[in-house]
Tab-separated table of N, CA, C and O in Angstrom:
chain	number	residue	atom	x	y	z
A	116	UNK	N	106.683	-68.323	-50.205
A	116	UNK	CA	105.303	-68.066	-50.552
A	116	UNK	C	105.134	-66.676	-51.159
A	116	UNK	O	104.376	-66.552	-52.120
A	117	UNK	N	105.774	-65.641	-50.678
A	117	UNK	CA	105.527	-63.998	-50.867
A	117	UNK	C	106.381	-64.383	-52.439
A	117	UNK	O	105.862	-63.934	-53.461
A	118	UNK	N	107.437	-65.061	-52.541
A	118	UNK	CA	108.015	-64.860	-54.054
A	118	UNK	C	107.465	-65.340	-55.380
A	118	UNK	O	107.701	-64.984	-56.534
A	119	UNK	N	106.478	-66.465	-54.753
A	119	UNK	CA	105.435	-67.118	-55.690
A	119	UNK	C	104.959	-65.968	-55.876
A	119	UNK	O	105.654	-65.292	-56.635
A	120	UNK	N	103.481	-65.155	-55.248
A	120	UNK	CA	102.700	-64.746	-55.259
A	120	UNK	C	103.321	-62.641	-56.501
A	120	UNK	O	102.892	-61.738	-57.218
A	121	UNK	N	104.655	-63.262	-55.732
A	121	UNK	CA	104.924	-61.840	-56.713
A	121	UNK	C	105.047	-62.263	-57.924
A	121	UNK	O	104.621	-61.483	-58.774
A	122	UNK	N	105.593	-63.470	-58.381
A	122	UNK	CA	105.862	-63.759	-59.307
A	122	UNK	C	104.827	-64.317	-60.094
A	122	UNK	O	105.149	-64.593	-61.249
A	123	UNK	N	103.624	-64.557	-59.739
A	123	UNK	CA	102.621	-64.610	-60.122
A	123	UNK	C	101.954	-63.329	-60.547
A	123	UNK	O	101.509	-63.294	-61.694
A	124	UNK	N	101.839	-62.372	-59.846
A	124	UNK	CA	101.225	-60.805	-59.459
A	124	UNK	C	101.877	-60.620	-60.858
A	124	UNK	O	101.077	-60.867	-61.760
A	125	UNK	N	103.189	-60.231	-61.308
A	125	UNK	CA	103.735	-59.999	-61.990
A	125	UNK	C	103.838	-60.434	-63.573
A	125	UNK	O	104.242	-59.887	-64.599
A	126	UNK	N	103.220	-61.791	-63.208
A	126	UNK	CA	103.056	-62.739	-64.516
A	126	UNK	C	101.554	-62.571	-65.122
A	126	UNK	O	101.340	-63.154	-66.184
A	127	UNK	N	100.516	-61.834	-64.543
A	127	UNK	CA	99.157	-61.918	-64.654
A	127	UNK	C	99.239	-60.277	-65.260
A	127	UNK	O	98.569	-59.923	-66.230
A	128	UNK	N	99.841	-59.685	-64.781
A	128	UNK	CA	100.584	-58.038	-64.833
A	128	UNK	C	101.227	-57.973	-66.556
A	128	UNK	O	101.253	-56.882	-67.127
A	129	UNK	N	101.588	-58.903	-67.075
A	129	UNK	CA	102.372	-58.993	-68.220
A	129	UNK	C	101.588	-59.245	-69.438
A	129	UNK	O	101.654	-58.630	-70.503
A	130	UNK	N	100.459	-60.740	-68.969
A	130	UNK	CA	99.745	-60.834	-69.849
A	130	UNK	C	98.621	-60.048	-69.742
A	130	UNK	O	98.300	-59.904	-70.922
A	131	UNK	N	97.765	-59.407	-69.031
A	131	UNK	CA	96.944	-58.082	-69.124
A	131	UNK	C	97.720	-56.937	-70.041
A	131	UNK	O	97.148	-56.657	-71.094
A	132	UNK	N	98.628	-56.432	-69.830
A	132	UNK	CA	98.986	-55.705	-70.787
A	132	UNK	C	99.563	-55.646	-72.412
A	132	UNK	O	100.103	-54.912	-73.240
A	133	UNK	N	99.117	-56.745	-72.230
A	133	UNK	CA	99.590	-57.389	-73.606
A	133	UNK	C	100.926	-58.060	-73.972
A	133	UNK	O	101.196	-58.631	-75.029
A	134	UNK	N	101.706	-57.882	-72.896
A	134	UNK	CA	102.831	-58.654	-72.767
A	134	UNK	C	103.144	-59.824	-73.974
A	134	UNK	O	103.740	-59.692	-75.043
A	135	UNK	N	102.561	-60.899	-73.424
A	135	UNK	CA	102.680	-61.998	-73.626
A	135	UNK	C	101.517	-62.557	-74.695
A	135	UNK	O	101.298	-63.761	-74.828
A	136	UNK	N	100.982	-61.779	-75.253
A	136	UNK	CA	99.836	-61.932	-76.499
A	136	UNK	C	99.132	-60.619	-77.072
A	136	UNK	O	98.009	-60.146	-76.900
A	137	UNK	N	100.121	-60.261	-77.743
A	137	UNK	CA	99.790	-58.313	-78.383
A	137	UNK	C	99.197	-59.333	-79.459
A	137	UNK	O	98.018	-59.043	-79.256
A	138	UNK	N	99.162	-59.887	-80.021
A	138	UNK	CA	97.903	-60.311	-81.699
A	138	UNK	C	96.601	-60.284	-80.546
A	138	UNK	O	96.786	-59.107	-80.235
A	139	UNK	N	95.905	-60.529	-80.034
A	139	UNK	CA	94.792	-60.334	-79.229
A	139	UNK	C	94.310	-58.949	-78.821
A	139	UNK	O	93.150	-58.644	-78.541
A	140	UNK	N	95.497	-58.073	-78.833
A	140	UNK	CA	95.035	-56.897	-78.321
A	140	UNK	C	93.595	-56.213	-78.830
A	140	UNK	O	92.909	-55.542	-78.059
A	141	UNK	N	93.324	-56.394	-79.831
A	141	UNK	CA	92.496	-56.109	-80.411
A	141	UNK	C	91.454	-56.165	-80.186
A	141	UNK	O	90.656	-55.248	-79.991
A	142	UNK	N	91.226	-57.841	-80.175
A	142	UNK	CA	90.098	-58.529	-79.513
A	142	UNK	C	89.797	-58.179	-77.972
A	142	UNK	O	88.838	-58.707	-77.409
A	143	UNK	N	90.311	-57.631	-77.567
A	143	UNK	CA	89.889	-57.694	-75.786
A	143	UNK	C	89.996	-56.032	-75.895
A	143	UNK	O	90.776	-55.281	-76.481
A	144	UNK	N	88.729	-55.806	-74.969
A	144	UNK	CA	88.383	-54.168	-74.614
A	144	UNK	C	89.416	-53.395	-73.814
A	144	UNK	O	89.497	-53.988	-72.739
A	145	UNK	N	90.042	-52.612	-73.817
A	145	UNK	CA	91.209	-51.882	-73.285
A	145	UNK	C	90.385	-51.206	-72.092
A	145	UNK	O	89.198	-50.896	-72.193
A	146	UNK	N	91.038	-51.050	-71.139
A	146	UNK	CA	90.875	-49.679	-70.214
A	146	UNK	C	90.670	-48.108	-70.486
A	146	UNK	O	91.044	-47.522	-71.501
A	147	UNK	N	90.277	-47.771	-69.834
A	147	UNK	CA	89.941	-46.352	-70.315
A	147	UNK	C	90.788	-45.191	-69.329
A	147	UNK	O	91.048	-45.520	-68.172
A	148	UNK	N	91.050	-44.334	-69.647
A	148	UNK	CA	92.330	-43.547	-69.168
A	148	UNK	C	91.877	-43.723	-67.869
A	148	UNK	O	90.700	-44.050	-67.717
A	149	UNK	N	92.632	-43.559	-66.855
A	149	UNK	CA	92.114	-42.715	-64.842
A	149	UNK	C	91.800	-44.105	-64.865
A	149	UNK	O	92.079	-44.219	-63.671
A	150	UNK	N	91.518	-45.074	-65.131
A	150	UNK	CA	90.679	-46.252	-64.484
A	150	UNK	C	91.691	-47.058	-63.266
A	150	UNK	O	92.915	-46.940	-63.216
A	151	UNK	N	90.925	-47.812	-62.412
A	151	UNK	CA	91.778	-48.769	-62.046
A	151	UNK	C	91.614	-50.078	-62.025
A	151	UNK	O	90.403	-50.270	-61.912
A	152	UNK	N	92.399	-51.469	-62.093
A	152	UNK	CA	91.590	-52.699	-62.564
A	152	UNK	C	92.794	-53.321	-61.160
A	152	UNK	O	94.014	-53.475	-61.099
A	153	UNK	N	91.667	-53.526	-60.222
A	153	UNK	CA	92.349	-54.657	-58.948
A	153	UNK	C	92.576	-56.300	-59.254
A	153	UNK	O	92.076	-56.924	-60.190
A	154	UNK	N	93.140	-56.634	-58.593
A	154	UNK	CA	93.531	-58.407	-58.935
A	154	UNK	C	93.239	-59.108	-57.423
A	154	UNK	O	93.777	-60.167	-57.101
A	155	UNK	N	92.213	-58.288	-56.448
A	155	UNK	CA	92.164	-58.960	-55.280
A	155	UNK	C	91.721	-59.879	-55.370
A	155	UNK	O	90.767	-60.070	-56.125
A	156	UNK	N	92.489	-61.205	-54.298
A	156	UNK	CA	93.268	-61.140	-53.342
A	156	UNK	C	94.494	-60.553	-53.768
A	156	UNK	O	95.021	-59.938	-52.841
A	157	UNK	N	95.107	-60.520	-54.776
A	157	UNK	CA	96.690	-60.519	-54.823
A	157	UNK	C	97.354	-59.069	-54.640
A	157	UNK	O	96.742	-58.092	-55.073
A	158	UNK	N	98.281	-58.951	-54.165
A	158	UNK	CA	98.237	-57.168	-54.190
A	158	UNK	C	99.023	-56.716	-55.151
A	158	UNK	O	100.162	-56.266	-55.274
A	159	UNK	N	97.978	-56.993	-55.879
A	159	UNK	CA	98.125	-56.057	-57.552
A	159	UNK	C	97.195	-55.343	-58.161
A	159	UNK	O	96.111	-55.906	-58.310
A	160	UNK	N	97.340	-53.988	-58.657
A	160	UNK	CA	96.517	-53.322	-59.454
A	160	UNK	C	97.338	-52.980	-60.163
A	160	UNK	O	98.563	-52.969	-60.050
A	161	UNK	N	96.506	-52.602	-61.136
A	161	UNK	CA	97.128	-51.451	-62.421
A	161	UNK	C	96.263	-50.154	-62.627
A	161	UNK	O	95.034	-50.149	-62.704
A	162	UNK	N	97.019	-49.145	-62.701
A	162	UNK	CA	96.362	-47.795	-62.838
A	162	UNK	C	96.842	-47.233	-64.825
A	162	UNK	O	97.956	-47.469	-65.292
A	163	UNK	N	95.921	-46.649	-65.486
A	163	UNK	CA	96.188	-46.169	-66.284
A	163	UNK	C	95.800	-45.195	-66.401
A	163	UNK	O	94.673	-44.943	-65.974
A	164	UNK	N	96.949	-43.760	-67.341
A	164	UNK	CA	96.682	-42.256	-67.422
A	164	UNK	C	96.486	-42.325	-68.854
A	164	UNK	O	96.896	-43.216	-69.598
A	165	UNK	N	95.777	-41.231	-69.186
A	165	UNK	CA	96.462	-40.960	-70.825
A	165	UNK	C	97.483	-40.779	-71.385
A	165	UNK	O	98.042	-39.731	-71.064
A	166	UNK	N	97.670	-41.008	-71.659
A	166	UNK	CA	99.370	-40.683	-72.758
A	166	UNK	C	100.560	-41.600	-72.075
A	166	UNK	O	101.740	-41.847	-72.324
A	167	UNK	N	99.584	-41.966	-71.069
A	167	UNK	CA	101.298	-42.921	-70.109
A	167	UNK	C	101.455	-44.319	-70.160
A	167	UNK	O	100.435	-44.654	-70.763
A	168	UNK	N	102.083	-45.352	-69.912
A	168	UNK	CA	102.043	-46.497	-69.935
A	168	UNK	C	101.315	-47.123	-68.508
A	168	UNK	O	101.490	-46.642	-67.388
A	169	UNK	N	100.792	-47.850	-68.700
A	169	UNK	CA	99.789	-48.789	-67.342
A	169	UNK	C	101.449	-48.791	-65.935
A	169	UNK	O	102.597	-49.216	-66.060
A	170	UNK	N	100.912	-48.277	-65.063
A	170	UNK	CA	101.649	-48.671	-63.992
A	170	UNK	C	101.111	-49.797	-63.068
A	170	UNK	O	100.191	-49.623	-62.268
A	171	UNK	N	101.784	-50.994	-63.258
A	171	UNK	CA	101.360	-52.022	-62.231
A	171	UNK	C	101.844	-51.991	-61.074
A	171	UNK	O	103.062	-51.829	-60.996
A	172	UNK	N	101.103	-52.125	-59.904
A	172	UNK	CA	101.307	-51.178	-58.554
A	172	UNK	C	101.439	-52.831	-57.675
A	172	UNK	O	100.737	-53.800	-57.964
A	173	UNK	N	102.273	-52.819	-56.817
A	173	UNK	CA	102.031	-54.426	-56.296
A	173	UNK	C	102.955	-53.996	-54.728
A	173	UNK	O	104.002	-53.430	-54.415
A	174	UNK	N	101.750	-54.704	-54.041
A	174	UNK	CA	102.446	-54.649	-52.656
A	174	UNK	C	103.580	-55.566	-52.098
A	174	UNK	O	103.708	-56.740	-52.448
A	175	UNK	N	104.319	-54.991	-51.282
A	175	UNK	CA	105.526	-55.711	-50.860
A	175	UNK	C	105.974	-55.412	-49.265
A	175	UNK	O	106.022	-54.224	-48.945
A	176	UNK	N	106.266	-56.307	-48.361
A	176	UNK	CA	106.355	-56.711	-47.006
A	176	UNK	C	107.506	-56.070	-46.655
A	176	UNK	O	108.059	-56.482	-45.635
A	177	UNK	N	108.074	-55.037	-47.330
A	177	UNK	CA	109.467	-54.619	-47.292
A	177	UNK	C	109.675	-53.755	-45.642
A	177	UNK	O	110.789	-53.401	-45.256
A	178	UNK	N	108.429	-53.529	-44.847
A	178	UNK	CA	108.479	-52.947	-43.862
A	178	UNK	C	108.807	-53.925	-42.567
A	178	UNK	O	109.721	-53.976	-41.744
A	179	UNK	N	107.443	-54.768	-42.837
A	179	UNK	CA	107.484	-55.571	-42.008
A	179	UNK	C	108.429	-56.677	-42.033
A	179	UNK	O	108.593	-57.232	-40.946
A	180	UNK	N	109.077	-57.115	-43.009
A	180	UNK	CA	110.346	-57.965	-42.913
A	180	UNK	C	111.469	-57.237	-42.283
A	180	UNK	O	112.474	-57.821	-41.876
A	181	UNK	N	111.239	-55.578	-42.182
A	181	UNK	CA	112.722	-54.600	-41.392
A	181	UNK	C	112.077	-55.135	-39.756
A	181	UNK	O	112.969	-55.479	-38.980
A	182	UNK	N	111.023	-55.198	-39.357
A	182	UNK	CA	110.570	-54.920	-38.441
A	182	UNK	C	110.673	-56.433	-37.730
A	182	UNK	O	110.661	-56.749	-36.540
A	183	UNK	N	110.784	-57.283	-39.017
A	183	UNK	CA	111.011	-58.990	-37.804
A	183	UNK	C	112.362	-59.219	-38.163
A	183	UNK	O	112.745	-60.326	-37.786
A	184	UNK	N	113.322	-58.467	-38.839
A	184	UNK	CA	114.802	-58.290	-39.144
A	184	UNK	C	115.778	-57.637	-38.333
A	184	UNK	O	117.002	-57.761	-38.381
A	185	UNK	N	114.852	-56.691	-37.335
A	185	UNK	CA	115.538	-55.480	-36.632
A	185	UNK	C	117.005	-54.932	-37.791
A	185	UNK	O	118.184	-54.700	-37.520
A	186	UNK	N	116.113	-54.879	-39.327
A	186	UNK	CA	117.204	-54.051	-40.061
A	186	UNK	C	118.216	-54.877	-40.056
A	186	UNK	O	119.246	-54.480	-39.510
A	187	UNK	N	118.195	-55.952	-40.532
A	187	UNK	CA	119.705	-57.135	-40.936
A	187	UNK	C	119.939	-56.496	-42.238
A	187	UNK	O	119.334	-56.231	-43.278
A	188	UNK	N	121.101	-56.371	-41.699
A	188	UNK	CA	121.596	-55.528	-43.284
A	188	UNK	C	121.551	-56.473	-44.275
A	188	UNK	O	121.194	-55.660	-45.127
A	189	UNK	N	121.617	-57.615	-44.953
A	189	UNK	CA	121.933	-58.693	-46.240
A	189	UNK	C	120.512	-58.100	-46.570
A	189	UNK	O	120.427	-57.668	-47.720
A	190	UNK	N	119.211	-57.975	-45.681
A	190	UNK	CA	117.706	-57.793	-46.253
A	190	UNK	C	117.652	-56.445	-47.061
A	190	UNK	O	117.102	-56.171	-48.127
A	191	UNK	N	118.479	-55.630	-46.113
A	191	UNK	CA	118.064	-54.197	-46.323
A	191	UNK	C	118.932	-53.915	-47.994
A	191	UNK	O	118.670	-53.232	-48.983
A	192	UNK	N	119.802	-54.649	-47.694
A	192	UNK	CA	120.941	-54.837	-49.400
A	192	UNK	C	120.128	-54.707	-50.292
A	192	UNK	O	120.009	-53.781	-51.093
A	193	UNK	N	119.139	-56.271	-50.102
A	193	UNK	CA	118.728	-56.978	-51.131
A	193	UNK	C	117.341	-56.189	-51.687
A	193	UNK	O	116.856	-56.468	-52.783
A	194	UNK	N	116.852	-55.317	-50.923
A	194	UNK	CA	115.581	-54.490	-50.959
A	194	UNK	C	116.425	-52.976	-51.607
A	194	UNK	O	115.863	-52.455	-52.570
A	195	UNK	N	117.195	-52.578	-51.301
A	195	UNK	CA	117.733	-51.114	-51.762
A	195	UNK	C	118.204	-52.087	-53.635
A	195	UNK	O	118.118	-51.403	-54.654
A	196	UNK	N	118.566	-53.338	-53.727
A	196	UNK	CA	119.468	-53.708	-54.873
A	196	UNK	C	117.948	-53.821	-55.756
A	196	UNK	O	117.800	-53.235	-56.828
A	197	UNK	N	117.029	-54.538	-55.218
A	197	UNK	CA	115.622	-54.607	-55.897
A	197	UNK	C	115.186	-53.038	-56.297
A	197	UNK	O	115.378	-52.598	-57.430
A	198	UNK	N	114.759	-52.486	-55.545
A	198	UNK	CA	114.222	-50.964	-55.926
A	198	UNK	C	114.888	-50.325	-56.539
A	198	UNK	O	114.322	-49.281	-56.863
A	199	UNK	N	116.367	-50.459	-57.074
A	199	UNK	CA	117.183	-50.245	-57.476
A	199	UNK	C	117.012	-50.616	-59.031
A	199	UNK	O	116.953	-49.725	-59.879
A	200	UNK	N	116.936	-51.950	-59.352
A	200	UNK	CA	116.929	-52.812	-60.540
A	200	UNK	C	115.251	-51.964	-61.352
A	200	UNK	O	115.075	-51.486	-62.473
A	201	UNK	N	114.424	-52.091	-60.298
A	201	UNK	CA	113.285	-51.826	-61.215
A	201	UNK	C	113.274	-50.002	-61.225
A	201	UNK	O	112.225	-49.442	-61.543
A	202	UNK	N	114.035	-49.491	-60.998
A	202	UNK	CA	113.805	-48.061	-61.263
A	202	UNK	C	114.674	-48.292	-62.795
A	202	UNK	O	114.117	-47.784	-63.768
A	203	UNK	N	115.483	-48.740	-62.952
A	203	UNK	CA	116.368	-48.301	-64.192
A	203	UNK	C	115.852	-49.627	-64.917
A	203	UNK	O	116.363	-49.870	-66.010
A	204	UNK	N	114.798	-50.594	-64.375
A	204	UNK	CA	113.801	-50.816	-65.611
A	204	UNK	C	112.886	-49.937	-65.829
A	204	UNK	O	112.756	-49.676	-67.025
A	205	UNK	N	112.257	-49.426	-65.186
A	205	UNK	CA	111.415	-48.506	-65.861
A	205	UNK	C	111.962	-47.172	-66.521
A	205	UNK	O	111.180	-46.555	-67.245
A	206	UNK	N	112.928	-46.799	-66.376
A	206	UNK	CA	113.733	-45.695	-66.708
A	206	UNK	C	114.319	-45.931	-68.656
A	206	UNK	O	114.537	-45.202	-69.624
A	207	UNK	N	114.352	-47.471	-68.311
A	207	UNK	CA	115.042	-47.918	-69.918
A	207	UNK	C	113.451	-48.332	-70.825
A	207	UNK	O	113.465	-48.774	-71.974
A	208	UNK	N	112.464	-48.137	-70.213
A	208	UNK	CA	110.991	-48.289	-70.916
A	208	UNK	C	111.485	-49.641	-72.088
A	208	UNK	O	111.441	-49.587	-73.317
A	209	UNK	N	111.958	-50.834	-71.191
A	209	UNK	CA	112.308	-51.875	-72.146
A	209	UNK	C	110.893	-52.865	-71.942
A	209	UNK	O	110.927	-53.852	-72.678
A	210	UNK	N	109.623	-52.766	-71.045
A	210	UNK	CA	108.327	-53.119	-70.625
A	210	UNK	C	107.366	-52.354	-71.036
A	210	UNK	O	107.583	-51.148	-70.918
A	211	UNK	N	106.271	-52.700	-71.527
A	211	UNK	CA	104.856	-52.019	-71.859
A	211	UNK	C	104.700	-51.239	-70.728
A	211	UNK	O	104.034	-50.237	-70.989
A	212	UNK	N	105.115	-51.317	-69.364
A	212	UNK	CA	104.362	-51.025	-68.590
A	212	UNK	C	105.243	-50.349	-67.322
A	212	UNK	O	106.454	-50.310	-67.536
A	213	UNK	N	104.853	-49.891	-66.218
A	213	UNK	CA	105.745	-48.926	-65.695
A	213	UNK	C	105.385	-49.935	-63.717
A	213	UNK	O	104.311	-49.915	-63.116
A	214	UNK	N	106.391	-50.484	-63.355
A	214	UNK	CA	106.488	-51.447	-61.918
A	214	UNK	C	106.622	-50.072	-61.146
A	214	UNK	O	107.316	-49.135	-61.540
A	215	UNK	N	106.066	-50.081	-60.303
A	215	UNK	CA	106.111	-49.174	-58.812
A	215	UNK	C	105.672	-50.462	-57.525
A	215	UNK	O	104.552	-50.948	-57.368
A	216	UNK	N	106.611	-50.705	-56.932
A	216	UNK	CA	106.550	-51.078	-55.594
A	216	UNK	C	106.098	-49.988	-54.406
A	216	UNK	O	106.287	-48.785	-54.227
A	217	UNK	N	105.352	-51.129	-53.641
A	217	UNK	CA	104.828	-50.111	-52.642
A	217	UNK	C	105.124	-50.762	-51.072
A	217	UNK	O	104.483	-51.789	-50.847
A	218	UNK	N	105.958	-50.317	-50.043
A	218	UNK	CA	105.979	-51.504	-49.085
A	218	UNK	C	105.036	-51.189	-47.852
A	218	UNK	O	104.966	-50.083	-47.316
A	219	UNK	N	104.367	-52.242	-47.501
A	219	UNK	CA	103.477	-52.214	-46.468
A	219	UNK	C	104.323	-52.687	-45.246
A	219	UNK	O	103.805	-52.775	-44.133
């Protein structure tokens, strides 16, 4: 269920920024620098600065899965290999947009 919902979070995250339909950009009103635009229920926002690319901010259970895991290492792998992957995506700016995970 949590991998749907990211993968959704993420897919709604793509086409807001123009991802997935830049000929439209035009047509649809942009954000304005400092703003923030929520997607509740889902835990996704996006924050935008001036001069920077939209950071889509999305919550993740990464605490509380240590906490019903008592720290099983294969989880803790797979969470250091994730935070891992999206830092040196955002590092290679190969996305409109800049992923920051946040774990609750």
């Amino acid at each position: 269920m949590n991998t749907k919902r990211f993968l959704m979070s993420c897919a709604v995250a793509a086409g807001v920024s123009g991802f997935f339909g830049p000929a439209f950009a035009g047509d649809t009103p942009q954000p304005h620098p400092g703003s923030k635009i929520s997607f509740a229920p889902l835990p996704l926002e996006i924050y935008t600065q001036d001069g920077q690319r939209p950071a889509v901010v999305f919550s993740t259970p990464c605490i509380q899965i240590e906490k019903m895991t008592n720290g099983f290492p294969p989880i803790l792998a797979f969470e250091n290999f994730m935070l891992a992957m999206i830092g040196k995506l955002n590092d290679s700016e190969l996305l409109p947009i800049s992923l920051e995970p946040v774990c609750i």
